Coordinates of C-alpha atoms in Angstrom, one line a residue:
M13 CA 0.0 0.0 0.0
T14 CA 1.2 3.5 -0.8
A15 CA 1.9 5.5 2.3
R16 CA 0.1 8.6 0.8
L17 CA -2.8 8.5 -1.6
L18 CA -4.5 11.6 -3.1
V19 CA -7.9 11.1 -4.7
R20 CA -8.3 14.3 -6.7
G21 CA -11.3 16.0 -8.2
G22 CA -14.2 13.6 -7.4
T23 CA -17.6 14.5 -6.1
V24 CA -17.2 13.9 -2.3
W25 CA -20.5 13.0 -0.6
D26 CA -21.3 13.4 3.0
E27 CA -24.4 14.1 5.1
H28 CA -24.6 17.6 3.6
G29 CA -24.6 16.5 -0.1
G30 CA -21.9 16.4 -2.8
Q31 CA -19.1 18.8 -3.6
L32 CA -16.0 18.7 -5.7
A33 CA -13.0 18.0 -3.5
D34 CA -9.9 16.0 -2.9
V35 CA -9.3 13.3 -0.3
L36 CA -5.8 12.7 1.2
V37 CA -5.2 9.2 2.7
E38 CA -2.0 8.7 4.8
G39 CA -1.2 5.4 6.4
G40 CA -4.6 4.0 5.6
R41 CA -6.5 6.9 7.3
I42 CA -8.3 9.9 5.8
T43 CA -6.3 13.0 6.9
A44 CA -7.7 15.8 4.8
V45 CA -10.8 16.5 2.6
G46 CA -11.2 19.7 0.6
R47 CA -9.5 21.7 -2.1
L48 CA -5.9 20.5 -1.4
A49 CA -2.7 22.0 -2.8
A50 CA -1.8 21.1 -6.4
E51 CA 1.0 18.9 -5.3
V52 CA 0.8 16.9 -2.0
G53 CA 4.4 15.7 -1.6
D54 CA 5.1 12.1 -2.7
A55 CA 1.4 11.0 -2.7
E56 CA 0.2 8.7 -5.4
V57 CA -2.6 10.6 -7.3
V58 CA -5.8 9.0 -8.5
D59 CA -7.9 11.1 -10.8
A60 CA -11.5 10.8 -9.7
S61 CA -13.0 13.4 -12.1
G62 CA -16.6 12.5 -12.9
L63 CA -16.7 9.9 -10.1
D64 CA -18.4 9.8 -6.7
V65 CA -16.2 9.5 -3.6
L66 CA -17.6 8.5 -0.3
P67 CA -14.9 8.8 2.3
G68 CA -15.4 7.2 5.7
F69 CA -18.8 5.7 5.0
V70 CA -19.2 2.3 6.7
D71 CA -22.9 1.9 6.0
V72 CA -23.5 3.0 2.5
H73 CA -27.3 2.8 2.8
V74 CA -28.0 6.5 3.1
H75 CA -30.5 8.8 1.6
V76 CA -28.3 11.7 0.5
A77 CA -30.5 12.4 -2.6
D78 CA -33.3 13.4 -0.2
R79 CA -31.1 16.4 0.9
I80 CA -30.2 17.8 -2.4

């Protein structure tokens, strides 16, 4: 596993709905969510443009669409 992983440019969904953002994972844990700097050190970058990203969800049975 890569020590640092940056998931860039996906639609990040949480209890408030979806927004374009990046997700930084370090050592298997989410350490940052938001508009992160263009380069985040030695992180492996995954382009998530046009994809949905659901960081931290354990139970994916949610009704996010009801809140949009």
